Each structure stands twice: as C-alpha cells, then as structure tokens.
Amino acid sequence: MLAKIHITLKKDVLDPQGKVIANSLSNLGFEGIQSVRQGKYIEIMLDGNDKNTATNKLNEMCEKLLANLVIEDYSVEID
Amino acid sequence: MLAKIHITLKKDVLDPQGKVIANSLSNLGFEGIQSVRQGKYIEIMLDGNDKNTATNKLNEMCEKLLANLVIEDYSVEID
C-alpha cells in the first residue's frame, strides 16, 4: 500500500524558504508569481490492505514524528 | 491559480533521509513499513487563468531552478 503524506507550514507561519524560491524565480525572469510555499512530501510503502488501520497508523506517525503540529499541517492519502 | 509541484528522487537514487525516517518510525514501534522516500512539495500561486501557459511556465521553473533533473523527477498539477 502506498501512502502519500503532505506536510505544509500553517497559513500564518512565515516561510522564508518559499520567499527565497519566489525571489529566485523572479530573478530568472518568471513573472506573475504571487507566492511560493514549500512543504514536505513523504511516500511510505506499508504492508497490509486495510486502509482504515493504515490511515490511523499514518496519522499517528505524523503526530509523533513527521510533522511539527505547532507550525505544520499534514494530510494523509492512500493509493 | 494554485499550482502544486512534487519533486521526488528518482527511483534508483538512494534516499538516506527516507531511511532515517523509516528507522525512526520502527524505533517508535511502528511496524510493517517497507520503505520511506522523502521529497519536496511546493505550492505556487500564479496570476492568470490559462492552464496551458501556466503548465509550460511551471515545467520551465522546475527544469531551471526547482528540480535537479540528474537525480530528481518532478510533476506539476494545477487546481
């Protein structure tokens, strides 16, 4: 089972890395960029076929290790 | 227009960061993890409404700045 996890900074948290990307793109001549936010994308291959169990396990992984819930949101999706 | 970009390591490229995550999850007691791969996720807010133009522009951004095509793949998706 392939799980896809997105971890993004919460809306109100400043994203300096995103700002740097936006500035670099502007410097390269790209126009019309309003904002850039950078997050993490994690793919986890899991044993088993039960999506509910897996989703619960993945949420727990995000809360315990993968995401910093003070400043980050996460979403879990299973293929 | 919100563009979502995923940048992942090519399949044959070692992902030490993913390995560390997999080990840490095992140490925390999570079982059944076959593999973990970590990538980047970038959200770009763009002016305009033309999806084709935007997709071309985003592909160019990935090739020029965001992705290292020697070791990374990218995918672009527009909401």
PDB file of C-alpha atoms in Angstrom:
ATOM      1  CA  MET A   1       0.000   0.000   0.000  1.00  0.00           C
ATOM      2  CA  LEU A   2       1.453   3.381  -0.950  1.00  0.00           C
ATOM      3  CA  ALA A   3       0.724   6.268   1.406  1.00  0.00           C
ATOM      4  CA  LYS A   4       1.343   9.855   0.377  1.00  0.00           C
ATOM      5  CA  ILE A   5       1.835  12.408   3.098  1.00  0.00           C
ATOM      6  CA  HIS A   6       1.959  16.159   2.619  1.00  0.00           C
ATOM      7  CA  ILE A   7       3.346  18.334   5.366  1.00  0.00           C
ATOM      8  CA  THR A   8       2.885  22.059   4.930  1.00  0.00           C
ATOM      9  CA  LEU A   9       3.511  25.085   7.087  1.00  0.00           C
ATOM     10  CA  LYS A  10       0.346  26.518   8.634  1.00  0.00           C
ATOM     11  CA  LYS A  11      -1.005  29.539   6.774  1.00  0.00           C
ATOM     12  CA  ASP A  12       0.105  32.084   9.364  1.00  0.00           C
ATOM     13  CA  VAL A  13       3.649  30.768   9.671  1.00  0.00           C
ATOM     14  CA  LEU A  14       6.302  32.643   7.706  1.00  0.00           C
ATOM     15  CA  ASP A  15       8.022  30.582   5.015  1.00  0.00           C
ATOM     16  CA  PRO A  16      11.442  32.112   4.312  1.00  0.00           C
ATOM     17  CA  GLN A  17      12.446  29.207   2.068  1.00  0.00           C
ATOM     18  CA  GLY A  18       9.345  29.811  -0.068  1.00  0.00           C
ATOM     19  CA  LYS A  19      10.221  33.519  -0.234  1.00  0.00           C
ATOM     20  CA  VAL A  20      13.717  32.696  -1.463  1.00  0.00           C
ATOM     21  CA  ILE A  21      12.275  30.455  -4.195  1.00  0.00           C
ATOM     22  CA  ALA A  22       9.831  33.206  -5.226  1.00  0.00           C
ATOM     23  CA  ASN A  23      12.656  35.765  -5.413  1.00  0.00           C
ATOM     24  CA  SER A  24      14.911  33.401  -7.349  1.00  0.00           C
ATOM     25  CA  LEU A  25      12.139  32.680  -9.859  1.00  0.00           C
ATOM     26  CA  SER A  26      11.579  36.429 -10.308  1.00  0.00           C
ATOM     27  CA  ASN A  27      15.299  36.944 -10.825  1.00  0.00           C
ATOM     28  CA  LEU A  28      15.229  34.252 -13.512  1.00  0.00           C
ATOM     29  CA  GLY A  29      12.556  36.266 -15.322  1.00  0.00           C
ATOM     30  CA  PHE A  30       9.409  34.402 -14.320  1.00  0.00           C
ATOM     31  CA  GLU A  31       6.510  36.802 -13.847  1.00  0.00           C
ATOM     32  CA  GLY A  32       3.122  36.643 -12.165  1.00  0.00           C
ATOM     33  CA  ILE A  33       4.204  34.727  -9.085  1.00  0.00           C
ATOM     34  CA  GLN A  34       2.074  35.726  -6.116  1.00  0.00           C
ATOM     35  CA  SER A  35       3.547  33.426  -3.515  1.00  0.00           C
ATOM     36  CA  VAL A  36       5.502  30.234  -3.014  1.00  0.00           C
ATOM     37  CA  ARG A  37       5.201  27.871  -0.048  1.00  0.00           C
ATOM     38  CA  GLN A  38       7.486  24.915   0.407  1.00  0.00           C
ATOM     39  CA  GLY A  39       6.448  21.761   2.207  1.00  0.00           C
ATOM     40  CA  LYS A  40       7.493  18.149   2.545  1.00  0.00           C
ATOM     41  CA  TYR A  41       6.207  15.159   0.653  1.00  0.00           C
ATOM     42  CA  ILE A  42       6.724  11.692   2.055  1.00  0.00           C
ATOM     43  CA  GLU A  43       5.864   8.379   0.410  1.00  0.00           C
ATOM     44  CA  ILE A  44       5.564   5.363   2.695  1.00  0.00           C
ATOM     45  CA  MET A  45       5.153   1.792   1.437  1.00  0.00           C
ATOM     46  CA  LEU A  46       3.186  -0.161   4.016  1.00  0.00           C
ATOM     47  CA  ASP A  47       2.327  -3.821   4.455  1.00  0.00           C
ATOM     48  CA  GLY A  48      -1.340  -4.775   4.632  1.00  0.00           C
ATOM     49  CA  ASN A  49      -4.524  -3.865   2.817  1.00  0.00           C
ATOM     50  CA  ASP A  50      -6.752  -2.246   5.418  1.00  0.00           C
ATOM     51  CA  LYS A  51      -6.961   1.432   4.555  1.00  0.00           C
ATOM     52  CA  ASN A  52      -8.627   2.459   7.810  1.00  0.00           C
ATOM     53  CA  THR A  53      -5.980   0.867  10.006  1.00  0.00           C
ATOM     54  CA  ALA A  54      -3.288   2.315   7.777  1.00  0.00           C
ATOM     55  CA  THR A  55      -4.784   5.800   7.895  1.00  0.00           C
ATOM     56  CA  ASN A  56      -4.889   5.702  11.685  1.00  0.00           C
ATOM     57  CA  LYS A  57      -1.298   4.496  11.814  1.00  0.00           C
ATOM     58  CA  LEU A  58      -0.180   7.207   9.383  1.00  0.00           C
ATOM     59  CA  ASN A  59      -1.944   9.935  11.360  1.00  0.00           C
ATOM     60  CA  GLU A  60      -0.134   8.706  14.449  1.00  0.00           C
ATOM     61  CA  MET A  61       3.211   8.729  12.589  1.00  0.00           C
ATOM     62  CA  CYS A  62       2.597  12.331  11.547  1.00  0.00           C
ATOM     63  CA  GLU A  63       1.670  13.389  15.050  1.00  0.00           C
ATOM     64  CA  LYS A  64       4.548  11.591  16.747  1.00  0.00           C
ATOM     65  CA  LEU A  65       7.396  12.134  14.308  1.00  0.00           C
ATOM     66  CA  LEU A  66       6.825  13.538  10.854  1.00  0.00           C
ATOM     67  CA  ALA A  67       5.031  16.832  11.461  1.00  0.00           C
ATOM     68  CA  ASN A  68       5.568  19.588  13.989  1.00  0.00           C
ATOM     69  CA  LEU A  69       1.939  20.320  14.816  1.00  0.00           C
ATOM     70  CA  VAL A  70       2.748  23.699  16.337  1.00  0.00           C
ATOM     71  CA  ILE A  71       3.665  25.119  12.957  1.00  0.00           C
ATOM     72  CA  GLU A  72       2.729  22.435  10.413  1.00  0.00           C
ATOM     73  CA  ASP A  73      -0.375  20.775   8.998  1.00  0.00           C
ATOM     74  CA  TYR A  74      -0.380  17.335   7.437  1.00  0.00           C
ATOM     75  CA  SER A  75      -2.598  15.329   5.150  1.00  0.00           C
ATOM     76  CA  VAL A  76      -2.569  11.610   4.518  1.00  0.00           C
ATOM     77  CA  GLU A  77      -3.757   9.891   1.366  1.00  0.00           C
ATOM     78  CA  ILE A  78      -3.598   6.214   0.434  1.00  0.00           C
ATOM     79  CA  ASP A  79      -3.454   4.922  -3.121  1.00  0.00           C
TER      80      ASP A  79
ATOM     81  CA  MET B   1      -4.267  29.785  -9.822  1.00  0.00           C
ATOM     82  CA  LEU B   2      -2.704  27.331  -7.392  1.00  0.00           C
ATOM     83  CA  ALA B   3      -0.007  25.049  -8.766  1.00  0.00           C
ATOM     84  CA  LYS B   4       1.191  22.019  -6.838  1.00  0.00           C
ATOM     85  CA  ILE B   5       4.636  20.667  -7.609  1.00  0.00           C
ATOM     86  CA  HIS B   6       6.044  17.397  -6.364  1.00  0.00           C
ATOM     87  CA  ILE B   7       9.767  16.802  -6.578  1.00  0.00           C
ATOM     88  CA  THR B   8      10.919  13.289  -5.790  1.00  0.00           C
ATOM     89  CA  LEU B   9      14.222  11.464  -6.005  1.00  0.00           C
ATOM     90  CA  LYS B  10      14.480   9.142  -8.998  1.00  0.00           C
ATOM     91  CA  LYS B  11      13.805   5.506  -8.139  1.00  0.00           C
ATOM     92  CA  ASP B  12      17.435   4.425  -8.378  1.00  0.00           C
ATOM     93  CA  VAL B  13      18.799   7.238  -6.238  1.00  0.00           C
ATOM     94  CA  LEU B  14      19.499   6.414  -2.599  1.00  0.00           C
ATOM     95  CA  ASP B  15      17.400   8.353  -0.104  1.00  0.00           C
ATOM     96  CA  PRO B  16      19.274   8.450   3.232  1.00  0.00           C
ATOM     97  CA  GLN B  17      16.745  10.883   4.716  1.00  0.00           C
ATOM     98  CA  GLY B  18      13.932   8.457   3.918  1.00  0.00           C
ATOM     99  CA  LYS B  19      15.933   5.651   5.503  1.00  0.00           C
ATOM    100  CA  VAL B  20      16.358   7.670   8.693  1.00  0.00           C
ATOM    101  CA  ILE B  21      12.605   8.305   8.831  1.00  0.00           C
ATOM    102  CA  ALA B  22      11.912   4.578   8.302  1.00  0.00           C
ATOM    103  CA  ASN B  23      14.332   3.647  11.099  1.00  0.00           C
ATOM    104  CA  SER B  24      12.915   6.253  13.453  1.00  0.00           C
ATOM    105  CA  LEU B  25       9.371   5.026  12.822  1.00  0.00           C
ATOM    106  CA  SER B  26      10.480   1.447  13.539  1.00  0.00           C
ATOM    107  CA  ASN B  27      12.167   2.600  16.748  1.00  0.00           C
ATOM    108  CA  LEU B  28       8.895   4.261  17.771  1.00  0.00           C
ATOM    109  CA  GLY B  29       7.182   0.897  17.394  1.00  0.00           C
ATOM    110  CA  PHE B  30       5.515   1.274  14.011  1.00  0.00           C
ATOM    111  CA  GLU B  31       5.541  -1.998  12.105  1.00  0.00           C
ATOM    112  CA  GLY B  32       5.028  -3.025   8.501  1.00  0.00           C
ATOM    113  CA  ILE B  33       6.969  -0.188   6.919  1.00  0.00           C
ATOM    114  CA  GLN B  34       8.583  -1.357   3.693  1.00  0.00           C
ATOM    115  CA  SER B  35      10.196   1.887   2.618  1.00  0.00           C
ATOM    116  CA  VAL B  36      10.064   5.650   3.015  1.00  0.00           C
ATOM    117  CA  ARG B  37      11.029   8.219   0.400  1.00  0.00           C
ATOM    118  CA  GLN B  38      11.126  11.919   1.113  1.00  0.00           C
ATOM    119  CA  GLY B  39      10.501  14.555  -1.496  1.00  0.00           C
ATOM    120  CA  LYS B  40       9.622  18.210  -1.757  1.00  0.00           C
ATOM    121  CA  TYR B  41       6.212  19.746  -2.192  1.00  0.00           C
ATOM    122  CA  ILE B  42       5.914  23.292  -3.489  1.00  0.00           C
ATOM    123  CA  GLU B  43       2.760  25.366  -3.841  1.00  0.00           C
ATOM    124  CA  ILE B  44       2.936  28.340  -6.195  1.00  0.00           C
ATOM    125  CA  MET B  45       0.156  30.933  -6.526  1.00  0.00           C
ATOM    126  CA  LEU B  46       0.212  32.296 -10.048  1.00  0.00           C
ATOM    127  CA  ASP B  47      -1.562  35.165 -11.809  1.00  0.00           C
ATOM    128  CA  GLY B  48      -3.664  34.344 -14.844  1.00  0.00           C
ATOM    129  CA  ASN B  49      -6.158  31.671 -15.828  1.00  0.00           C
ATOM    130  CA  ASP B  50      -4.588  29.856 -18.775  1.00  0.00           C
ATOM    131  CA  LYS B  51      -3.656  26.402 -17.553  1.00  0.00           C
ATOM    132  CA  ASN B  52      -1.594  25.503 -20.617  1.00  0.00           C
ATOM    133  CA  THR B  53       0.607  28.578 -20.397  1.00  0.00           C
ATOM    134  CA  ALA B  54       0.939  28.051 -16.666  1.00  0.00           C
ATOM    135  CA  THR B  55       1.898  24.396 -17.049  1.00  0.00           C
ATOM    136  CA  ASN B  56       4.611  25.300 -19.550  1.00  0.00           C
ATOM    137  CA  LYS B  57       5.902  28.007 -17.246  1.00  0.00           C
ATOM    138  CA  LEU B  58       5.909  25.633 -14.266  1.00  0.00           C
ATOM    139  CA  ASN B  59       7.751  22.937 -16.196  1.00  0.00           C
ATOM    140  CA  GLU B  60      10.366  25.536 -17.094  1.00  0.00           C
ATOM    141  CA  MET B  61      10.642  26.614 -13.437  1.00  0.00           C
ATOM    142  CA  CYS B  62      11.226  23.010 -12.403  1.00  0.00           C
ATOM    143  CA  GLU B  63      13.846  22.471 -15.065  1.00  0.00           C
ATOM    144  CA  LYS B  64      15.684  25.728 -14.415  1.00  0.00           C
ATOM    145  CA  LEU B  65      15.527  26.013 -10.650  1.00  0.00           C
ATOM    146  CA  LEU B  66      13.329  23.754  -8.564  1.00  0.00           C
ATOM    147  CA  ALA B  67      14.397  20.246  -9.510  1.00  0.00           C
ATOM    148  CA  ASN B  68      17.799  18.717 -10.086  1.00  0.00           C
ATOM    149  CA  LEU B  69      16.978  16.611 -13.125  1.00  0.00           C
ATOM    150  CA  VAL B  70      20.052  14.433 -12.723  1.00  0.00           C
ATOM    151  CA  ILE B  71      18.653  12.855  -9.586  1.00  0.00           C
ATOM    152  CA  GLU B  72      15.073  14.149  -9.277  1.00  0.00           C
ATOM    153  CA  ASP B  73      11.748  13.824 -11.067  1.00  0.00           C
ATOM    154  CA  TYR B  74       9.010  16.421 -10.879  1.00  0.00           C
ATOM    155  CA  SER B  75       5.304  16.598 -11.513  1.00  0.00           C
ATOM    156  CA  VAL B  76       3.144  19.677 -11.944  1.00  0.00           C
ATOM    157  CA  GLU B  77      -0.553  19.876 -11.215  1.00  0.00           C
ATOM    158  CA  ILE B  78      -2.854  22.897 -11.363  1.00  0.00           C
ATOM    159  CA  ASP B  79      -6.033  23.279  -9.302  1.00  0.00           C
TER     160      ASP B  79
END
